[in-house]
Amino acid sequence: MLEVVVSSIGQMAGLCVLGWLIDRLGYCTSDDYQRWSKVAVDFLLPLLIFHSIVHDLDTSNFGELWSLPFLGFGLMVVGGTAGLALKWGLANRALDRQRTFMHVAAINNFGFLPIYIISNLIETGQAPATLLALFFVFNLGSTIGFWTIGVITLTGGGLRDAWRRALSPPMLAICLAIPIAHLGGKEWIPSMLLHTADSAGSIAVPLMLIITGAILRSAFRKEKVWDIAYTTIVRNLLIPAIAIVLGHYLPLSTDARFLWNIVAVMPAAATTPIMARLYGGSQEFGSAVLVVSTLASIVTVPLGILLAQWW
């Protein structure tokens, strides 16, 4: 499993480097990145989610399914609470940096990197084929947390506007796909449509990682080393340790516990710089933390998995 994790992180880093190179050579502009980000999030990712759930989800065990979104949201609560308590450790306590720190603490890479890891585990026979579909159900709670807790940490705003943002295309795809899967959708939906959704959806994550790499060129300008290192330690080590210990005492199934642990140990979210720019955080600080946190995850994610297995 550790080999699969390291390989998955390497794939993610390679796609980010490819994006950096595309930007460096001038093939795209910031307007292109904004446009293709919306295509990936609003069209391609929902297709990937829809296909995985309809094709692979076993809805017979409803008792397990309904709890998964609560677990995904619960991880955001754990991280957000830790971020609120630990933000005073920053050397530069400007409001936009504090908000970015809390966002990083609350929102990790719950979408991109786990998909690579779980997909590779399935391909190598180390995980059941249904695990990716269960992961997307788990991510229903993560998505709600992203658009509520994640936005509030950056804006300081209220829940009303945040809940409106939670009605994103990926979450709508989850809500649509679960009842269709329960009604046996893979038996009566034309296979051509499911194959199309599968092919188009498979582009979503690589495209988002390429775009992320492309916007990181100015990541380390005027950034304090301590703040980057401190935020990375909190995101990659402290919060995962708290979550793993907490998860040990929750009455979870084997698959649910695995999803809880694998999401808990993820580094900073690849969307951090974009969200910081849109909602009042520090894009430069968010970009720097994203780079260092992702690189550090080559070591910290395997350590977290070992801790989860040992504990």
mmCIF file of C-alpha atoms in Angstrom, residues 27-299:
data_model
loop_
_atom_site.group_PDB
_atom_site.id
_atom_site.type_symbol
_atom_site.label_atom_id
_atom_site.label_comp_id
_atom_site.label_asym_id
_atom_site.label_seq_id
_atom_site.Cartn_x
_atom_site.Cartn_y
_atom_site.Cartn_z
ATOM 1 C CA TYR A 27 0.882 28.197 -23.815
ATOM 2 C CA CYS A 28 -1.982 29.451 -21.614
ATOM 3 C CA THR A 29 -3.078 32.586 -19.770
ATOM 4 C CA SER A 30 -4.851 33.113 -16.455
ATOM 5 C CA ASP A 31 -8.165 33.422 -18.302
ATOM 6 C CA ASP A 32 -7.582 29.964 -19.800
ATOM 7 C CA TYR A 33 -6.942 28.486 -16.342
ATOM 8 C CA GLN A 34 -10.127 30.022 -14.962
ATOM 9 C CA ARG A 35 -12.187 28.739 -17.901
ATOM 10 C CA TRP A 36 -10.809 25.195 -17.825
ATOM 11 C CA SER A 37 -11.112 25.023 -14.037
ATOM 12 C CA LYS A 38 -14.845 25.597 -14.404
ATOM 13 C CA VAL A 39 -15.051 22.954 -17.153
ATOM 14 C CA ALA A 40 -13.271 20.418 -14.937
ATOM 15 C CA VAL A 41 -15.303 21.131 -11.792
ATOM 16 C CA ASP A 42 -18.715 21.807 -13.352
ATOM 17 C CA PHE A 43 -18.739 19.136 -16.092
ATOM 18 C CA LEU A 44 -15.953 16.557 -16.032
ATOM 19 C CA LEU A 45 -15.770 15.808 -12.292
ATOM 20 C CA PRO A 46 -19.570 15.345 -11.981
ATOM 21 C CA LEU A 47 -19.384 12.806 -14.832
ATOM 22 C CA LEU A 48 -16.651 10.866 -13.015
ATOM 23 C CA ILE A 49 -18.700 10.894 -9.814
ATOM 24 C CA PHE A 50 -21.896 9.855 -11.582
ATOM 25 C CA HIS A 51 -20.263 6.921 -13.382
ATOM 26 C CA SER A 52 -18.443 5.612 -10.305
ATOM 27 C CA ILE A 53 -21.529 5.677 -8.090
ATOM 28 C CA VAL A 54 -23.999 4.304 -10.643
ATOM 29 C CA HIS A 55 -21.618 1.598 -11.866
ATOM 30 C CA ASP A 56 -20.031 0.443 -8.595
ATOM 31 C CA LEU A 57 -22.073 1.492 -5.569
ATOM 32 C CA ASP A 58 -23.792 -1.285 -3.618
ATOM 33 C CA THR A 59 -26.806 0.346 -1.964
ATOM 34 C CA SER A 60 -27.950 -2.783 -0.139
ATOM 35 C CA ASN A 61 -26.037 -1.756 2.994
ATOM 36 C CA PHE A 62 -27.831 1.515 3.605
ATOM 37 C CA GLY A 63 -26.815 1.577 7.259
ATOM 38 C CA GLU A 64 -23.213 2.152 6.241
ATOM 39 C CA LEU A 65 -23.953 4.521 3.358
ATOM 40 C CA TRP A 66 -25.886 7.137 5.313
ATOM 41 C CA SER A 67 -23.070 7.533 7.835
ATOM 42 C CA LEU A 68 -20.332 8.211 5.268
ATOM 43 C CA PRO A 69 -21.245 11.869 4.490
ATOM 44 C CA PHE A 70 -21.320 12.622 8.229
ATOM 45 C CA LEU A 71 -17.787 11.249 8.515
ATOM 46 C CA GLY A 72 -16.587 13.398 5.605
ATOM 47 C CA PHE A 73 -18.095 16.519 7.156
ATOM 48 C CA GLY A 74 -16.767 15.515 10.577
ATOM 49 C CA LEU A 75 -13.176 15.580 9.328
ATOM 50 C CA MET A 76 -13.687 19.191 8.231
ATOM 51 C CA VAL A 77 -14.995 20.051 11.697
ATOM 52 C CA VAL A 78 -11.952 18.446 13.334
ATOM 53 C CA GLY A 79 -9.555 20.363 11.078
ATOM 54 C CA GLY A 80 -11.426 23.651 11.358
ATOM 55 C CA THR A 81 -11.497 23.458 15.153
ATOM 56 C CA ALA A 82 -7.766 22.734 15.263
ATOM 57 C CA GLY A 83 -7.078 25.623 12.884
ATOM 58 C CA LEU A 84 -9.051 28.051 15.020
ATOM 59 C CA ALA A 85 -7.070 27.027 18.103
ATOM 60 C CA LEU A 86 -3.628 26.974 16.438
ATOM 61 C CA LYS A 87 -3.702 30.070 14.193
ATOM 62 C CA TRP A 88 -1.882 32.057 16.872
ATOM 63 C CA GLY A 89 1.305 30.140 16.077
ATOM 64 C CA LEU A 90 1.771 32.145 12.867
ATOM 65 C CA ALA A 91 4.575 34.699 12.842
ATOM 66 C CA ASN A 92 2.663 36.955 10.452
ATOM 67 C CA ARG A 93 -0.841 37.300 11.848
ATOM 68 C CA ALA A 94 -2.359 39.403 9.084
ATOM 69 C CA LEU A 95 -6.051 38.634 8.743
ATOM 70 C CA ASP A 96 -5.780 37.156 5.247
ATOM 71 C CA ARG A 97 -2.985 34.800 6.383
ATOM 72 C CA GLN A 98 -4.879 33.680 9.488
ATOM 73 C CA ARG A 99 -7.911 32.942 7.350
ATOM 74 C CA THR A 100 -5.803 31.006 4.849
ATOM 75 C CA PHE A 101 -4.221 29.011 7.687
ATOM 76 C CA MET A 102 -7.652 28.079 9.055
ATOM 77 C CA HIS A 103 -8.813 27.118 5.570
ATOM 78 C CA VAL A 104 -5.794 24.840 5.076
ATOM 79 C CA ALA A 105 -6.415 23.257 8.482
ATOM 80 C CA ALA A 106 -10.082 22.604 7.713
ATOM 81 C CA ILE A 107 -9.865 21.643 4.023
ATOM 82 C CA ASN A 108 -7.304 19.134 2.809
ATOM 83 C CA ASN A 109 -6.863 17.316 -0.498
ATOM 84 C CA PHE A 110 -10.026 15.246 -0.049
ATOM 85 C CA GLY A 111 -10.766 15.081 -3.765
ATOM 86 C CA PHE A 112 -7.774 14.639 -6.048
ATOM 87 C CA LEU A 113 -5.060 12.615 -4.327
ATOM 88 C CA PRO A 114 -7.377 10.079 -2.640
ATOM 89 C CA ILE A 115 -8.913 9.280 -6.041
ATOM 90 C CA TYR A 116 -5.452 8.388 -7.354
ATOM 91 C CA ILE A 117 -4.603 6.311 -4.292
ATOM 92 C CA ILE A 118 -7.905 4.429 -4.196
ATOM 93 C CA SER A 119 -7.908 3.854 -7.976
ATOM 94 C CA ASN A 120 -4.377 2.462 -7.839
ATOM 95 C CA LEU A 121 -5.264 0.235 -4.880
ATOM 96 C CA ILE A 122 -8.224 -1.137 -6.838
ATOM 97 C CA GLU A 123 -6.079 -1.726 -9.936
ATOM 98 C CA THR A 124 -3.499 -3.644 -7.890
ATOM 99 C CA GLY A 125 -6.160 -5.728 -6.162
ATOM 100 C CA GLN A 126 -5.534 -4.243 -2.699
ATOM 101 C CA ALA A 127 -9.013 -2.718 -2.396
ATOM 102 C CA PRO A 128 -12.518 -3.749 -3.541
ATOM 103 C CA ALA A 129 -13.895 -2.194 -6.743
ATOM 104 C CA THR A 130 -16.710 -0.604 -4.725
ATOM 105 C CA LEU A 131 -14.351 1.520 -2.619
ATOM 106 C CA LEU A 132 -14.184 4.440 -5.086
ATOM 107 C CA ALA A 133 -17.978 4.689 -5.186
ATOM 108 C CA LEU A 134 -18.079 4.642 -1.370
ATOM 109 C CA PHE A 135 -15.440 7.365 -1.388
ATOM 110 C CA PHE A 136 -17.666 9.638 -3.489
ATOM 111 C CA VAL A 137 -20.544 9.106 -1.041
ATOM 112 C CA PHE A 138 -18.106 9.957 1.782
ATOM 113 C CA ASN A 139 -17.199 13.083 -0.193
ATOM 114 C CA LEU A 140 -20.787 14.287 -0.159
ATOM 115 C CA GLY A 141 -20.073 15.395 3.411
ATOM 116 C CA SER A 142 -16.620 16.664 2.434
ATOM 117 C CA THR A 143 -18.133 18.766 -0.359
ATOM 118 C CA ILE A 144 -20.679 20.279 2.012
ATOM 119 C CA GLY A 145 -17.848 21.028 4.427
ATOM 120 C CA PHE A 146 -15.783 22.577 1.637
ATOM 121 C CA TRP A 147 -18.506 25.047 0.647
ATOM 122 C CA THR A 148 -19.568 25.850 4.204
ATOM 123 C CA ILE A 149 -16.677 25.544 6.670
ATOM 124 C CA GLY A 150 -14.111 26.137 3.913
ATOM 125 C CA VAL A 151 -15.713 29.372 2.711
ATOM 126 C CA ILE A 152 -16.486 30.646 6.210
ATOM 127 C CA THR A 153 -12.826 30.265 7.266
ATOM 128 C CA LEU A 154 -11.826 32.601 4.428
ATOM 129 C CA THR A 155 -14.655 35.131 4.534
ATOM 130 C CA GLY A 156 -15.759 35.073 8.155
ATOM 131 C CA GLY A 157 -19.296 35.086 6.713
ATOM 132 C CA GLY A 158 -22.423 33.271 7.785
ATOM 133 C CA LEU A 159 -23.890 29.894 6.978
ATOM 134 C CA ARG A 160 -26.709 31.133 4.729
ATOM 135 C CA ASP A 161 -24.489 32.154 1.802
ATOM 136 C CA ALA A 162 -22.182 29.179 2.379
ATOM 137 C CA TRP A 163 -25.052 26.678 2.096
ATOM 138 C CA ARG A 164 -26.057 28.195 -1.248
ATOM 139 C CA ARG A 165 -22.540 27.597 -2.564
ATOM 140 C CA ALA A 166 -22.762 23.981 -1.395
ATOM 141 C CA LEU A 167 -25.175 23.271 -4.261
ATOM 142 C CA SER A 168 -22.281 22.683 -6.640
ATOM 143 C CA PRO A 169 -22.387 20.396 -9.720
ATOM 144 C CA PRO A 170 -20.266 17.668 -8.026
ATOM 145 C CA MET A 171 -22.616 17.529 -5.040
ATOM 146 C CA LEU A 172 -25.678 17.512 -7.294
ATOM 147 C CA ALA A 173 -24.087 14.627 -9.243
ATOM 148 C CA ILE A 174 -23.716 12.664 -5.987
ATOM 149 C CA CYS A 175 -27.314 13.333 -4.960
ATOM 150 C CA LEU A 176 -28.574 12.289 -8.405
ATOM 151 C CA ALA A 177 -26.386 9.200 -8.760
ATOM 152 C CA ILE A 178 -27.186 7.547 -5.405
ATOM 153 C CA PRO A 179 -30.933 7.020 -6.053
ATOM 154 C CA ILE A 180 -30.224 5.962 -9.648
ATOM 155 C CA ALA A 181 -27.726 3.394 -8.357
ATOM 156 C CA HIS A 182 -30.313 2.183 -5.854
ATOM 157 C CA LEU A 183 -32.775 1.714 -8.735
ATOM 158 C CA GLY A 184 -30.248 -0.404 -10.655
ATOM 159 C CA GLY A 185 -29.248 2.308 -13.087
ATOM 160 C CA LYS A 186 -26.288 0.435 -14.527
ATOM 161 C CA GLU A 187 -28.717 -2.180 -15.879
ATOM 162 C CA TRP A 188 -31.024 0.174 -17.772
ATOM 163 C CA ILE A 189 -28.862 3.212 -18.597
ATOM 164 C CA PRO A 190 -27.379 2.680 -22.097
ATOM 165 C CA SER A 191 -23.804 1.461 -21.767
ATOM 166 C CA MET A 192 -22.709 4.047 -24.338
ATOM 167 C CA LEU A 193 -23.736 6.844 -21.962
ATOM 168 C CA LEU A 194 -21.946 5.287 -18.999
ATOM 169 C CA HIS A 195 -18.787 4.764 -21.061
ATOM 170 C CA THR A 196 -18.943 8.382 -22.221
ATOM 171 C CA ALA A 197 -19.268 9.576 -18.628
ATOM 172 C CA ASP A 198 -16.355 7.361 -17.637
ATOM 173 C CA SER A 199 -14.090 8.591 -20.464
ATOM 174 C CA ALA A 200 -14.900 12.274 -19.970
ATOM 175 C CA GLY A 201 -14.745 12.057 -16.177
ATOM 176 C CA SER A 202 -11.301 10.461 -16.208
ATOM 177 C CA ILE A 203 -9.921 13.771 -17.536
ATOM 178 C CA ALA A 204 -11.145 15.846 -14.598
ATOM 179 C CA VAL A 205 -8.501 15.200 -11.943
ATOM 180 C CA PRO A 206 -5.440 15.349 -14.254
ATOM 181 C CA LEU A 207 -6.727 18.602 -15.758
ATOM 182 C CA MET A 208 -7.224 20.209 -12.337
ATOM 183 C CA LEU A 209 -3.728 19.197 -11.236
ATOM 184 C CA ILE A 210 -2.196 20.611 -14.415
ATOM 185 C CA ILE A 211 -4.019 23.897 -13.810
ATOM 186 C CA THR A 212 -2.871 23.923 -10.181
ATOM 187 C CA GLY A 213 0.746 23.530 -11.263
ATOM 188 C CA ALA A 214 0.343 26.347 -13.748
ATOM 189 C CA ILE A 215 -0.661 28.933 -11.117
ATOM 190 C CA LEU A 216 2.182 28.200 -8.662
ATOM 191 C CA ARG A 217 4.999 30.201 -10.267
ATOM 192 C CA SER A 218 4.909 33.015 -7.675
ATOM 193 C CA ALA A 219 4.316 30.776 -4.691
ATOM 194 C CA PHE A 220 7.360 31.654 -2.559
ATOM 195 C CA ARG A 221 7.639 35.415 -2.978
ATOM 196 C CA LYS A 222 7.883 37.279 0.352
ATOM 197 C CA GLU A 223 6.813 34.283 2.429
ATOM 198 C CA LYS A 224 8.087 33.521 5.940
ATOM 199 C CA VAL A 225 9.686 30.090 6.228
ATOM 200 C CA TRP A 226 8.291 29.589 9.731
ATOM 201 C CA ASP A 227 4.678 30.163 8.692
ATOM 202 C CA ILE A 228 4.962 27.741 5.759
ATOM 203 C CA ALA A 229 6.667 25.080 7.896
ATOM 204 C CA TYR A 230 4.266 25.562 10.824
ATOM 205 C CA THR A 231 1.177 25.321 8.605
ATOM 206 C CA THR A 232 2.552 22.208 6.903
ATOM 207 C CA ILE A 233 3.247 20.518 10.261
ATOM 208 C CA VAL A 234 -0.272 21.291 11.455
ATOM 209 C CA ARG A 235 -1.900 20.146 8.194
ATOM 210 C CA ASN A 236 0.232 17.066 7.478
ATOM 211 C CA LEU A 237 1.041 15.753 10.958
ATOM 212 C CA LEU A 238 -0.930 17.185 13.861
ATOM 213 C CA ILE A 239 -4.465 17.169 12.438
ATOM 214 C CA PRO A 240 -4.098 13.675 10.870
ATOM 215 C CA ALA A 241 -2.840 12.304 14.208
ATOM 216 C CA ILE A 242 -5.828 13.803 16.042
ATOM 217 C CA ALA A 243 -8.239 12.431 13.425
ATOM 218 C CA ILE A 244 -6.722 8.926 13.410
ATOM 219 C CA VAL A 245 -6.862 8.662 17.203
ATOM 220 C CA LEU A 246 -10.433 9.970 17.208
ATOM 221 C CA GLY A 247 -11.443 7.567 14.421
ATOM 222 C CA HIS A 248 -10.072 4.643 16.394
ATOM 223 C CA TYR A 249 -12.867 5.083 18.937
ATOM 224 C CA LEU A 250 -15.684 5.523 16.393
ATOM 225 C CA PRO A 251 -17.819 2.441 15.588
ATOM 226 C CA LEU A 252 -16.884 2.217 11.898
ATOM 227 C CA SER A 253 -16.871 -0.564 9.312
ATOM 228 C CA THR A 254 -13.571 -1.567 7.699
ATOM 229 C CA ASP A 255 -14.238 0.452 4.530
ATOM 230 C CA ALA A 256 -15.506 3.514 6.424
ATOM 231 C CA ARG A 257 -12.484 3.487 8.744
ATOM 232 C CA PHE A 258 -10.137 3.200 5.759
ATOM 233 C CA LEU A 259 -11.804 6.178 4.040
ATOM 234 C CA TRP A 260 -11.675 8.222 7.265
ATOM 235 C CA ASN A 261 -7.958 7.534 7.701
ATOM 236 C CA ILE A 262 -6.913 7.959 4.063
ATOM 237 C CA VAL A 263 -8.688 11.332 3.779
ATOM 238 C CA ALA A 264 -7.429 12.472 7.191
ATOM 239 C CA VAL A 265 -3.746 12.156 6.204
ATOM 240 C CA MET A 266 -4.022 14.150 2.973
ATOM 241 C CA PRO A 267 -1.984 17.371 2.469
ATOM 242 C CA ALA A 268 -3.353 20.838 1.688
ATOM 243 C CA ALA A 269 -6.087 21.022 -0.939
ATOM 244 C CA ALA A 270 -5.033 21.703 -4.518
ATOM 245 C CA THR A 271 -7.766 24.364 -4.668
ATOM 246 C CA THR A 272 -6.278 26.403 -1.801
ATOM 247 C CA PRO A 273 -4.747 29.211 -3.926
ATOM 248 C CA ILE A 274 -7.897 29.553 -6.041
ATOM 249 C CA MET A 275 -10.199 29.670 -2.997
ATOM 250 C CA ALA A 276 -7.911 32.133 -1.217
ATOM 251 C CA ARG A 277 -8.001 34.450 -4.223
ATOM 252 C CA LEU A 278 -11.788 34.254 -4.534
ATOM 253 C CA TYR A 279 -12.797 34.592 -0.887
ATOM 254 C CA GLY A 280 -10.346 36.897 0.847
ATOM 255 C CA GLY A 281 -7.332 34.814 1.854
ATOM 256 C CA SER A 282 -3.675 35.108 0.821
ATOM 257 C CA GLN A 283 -3.157 33.445 -2.566
ATOM 258 C CA GLU A 284 0.657 33.627 -2.280
ATOM 259 C CA PHE A 285 0.719 32.056 1.182
ATOM 260 C CA GLY A 286 -1.802 29.417 0.108
ATOM 261 C CA SER A 287 0.278 28.545 -2.965
ATOM 262 C CA ALA A 288 3.482 28.169 -0.951
ATOM 263 C CA VAL A 289 1.799 25.975 1.646
ATOM 264 C CA LEU A 290 0.270 23.847 -1.110
ATOM 265 C CA VAL A 291 3.672 23.159 -2.683
ATOM 266 C CA VAL A 292 5.467 22.343 0.589
ATOM 267 C CA SER A 293 2.555 20.367 2.038
ATOM 268 C CA THR A 294 2.249 18.249 -1.110
ATOM 269 C CA LEU A 295 5.987 17.560 -1.251
ATOM 270 C CA ALA A 296 6.031 16.704 2.456
ATOM 271 C CA SER A 297 3.131 14.300 1.933
ATOM 272 C CA ILE A 298 5.521 11.897 0.185
ATOM 273 C CA VAL A 299 6.758 11.180 3.725
#
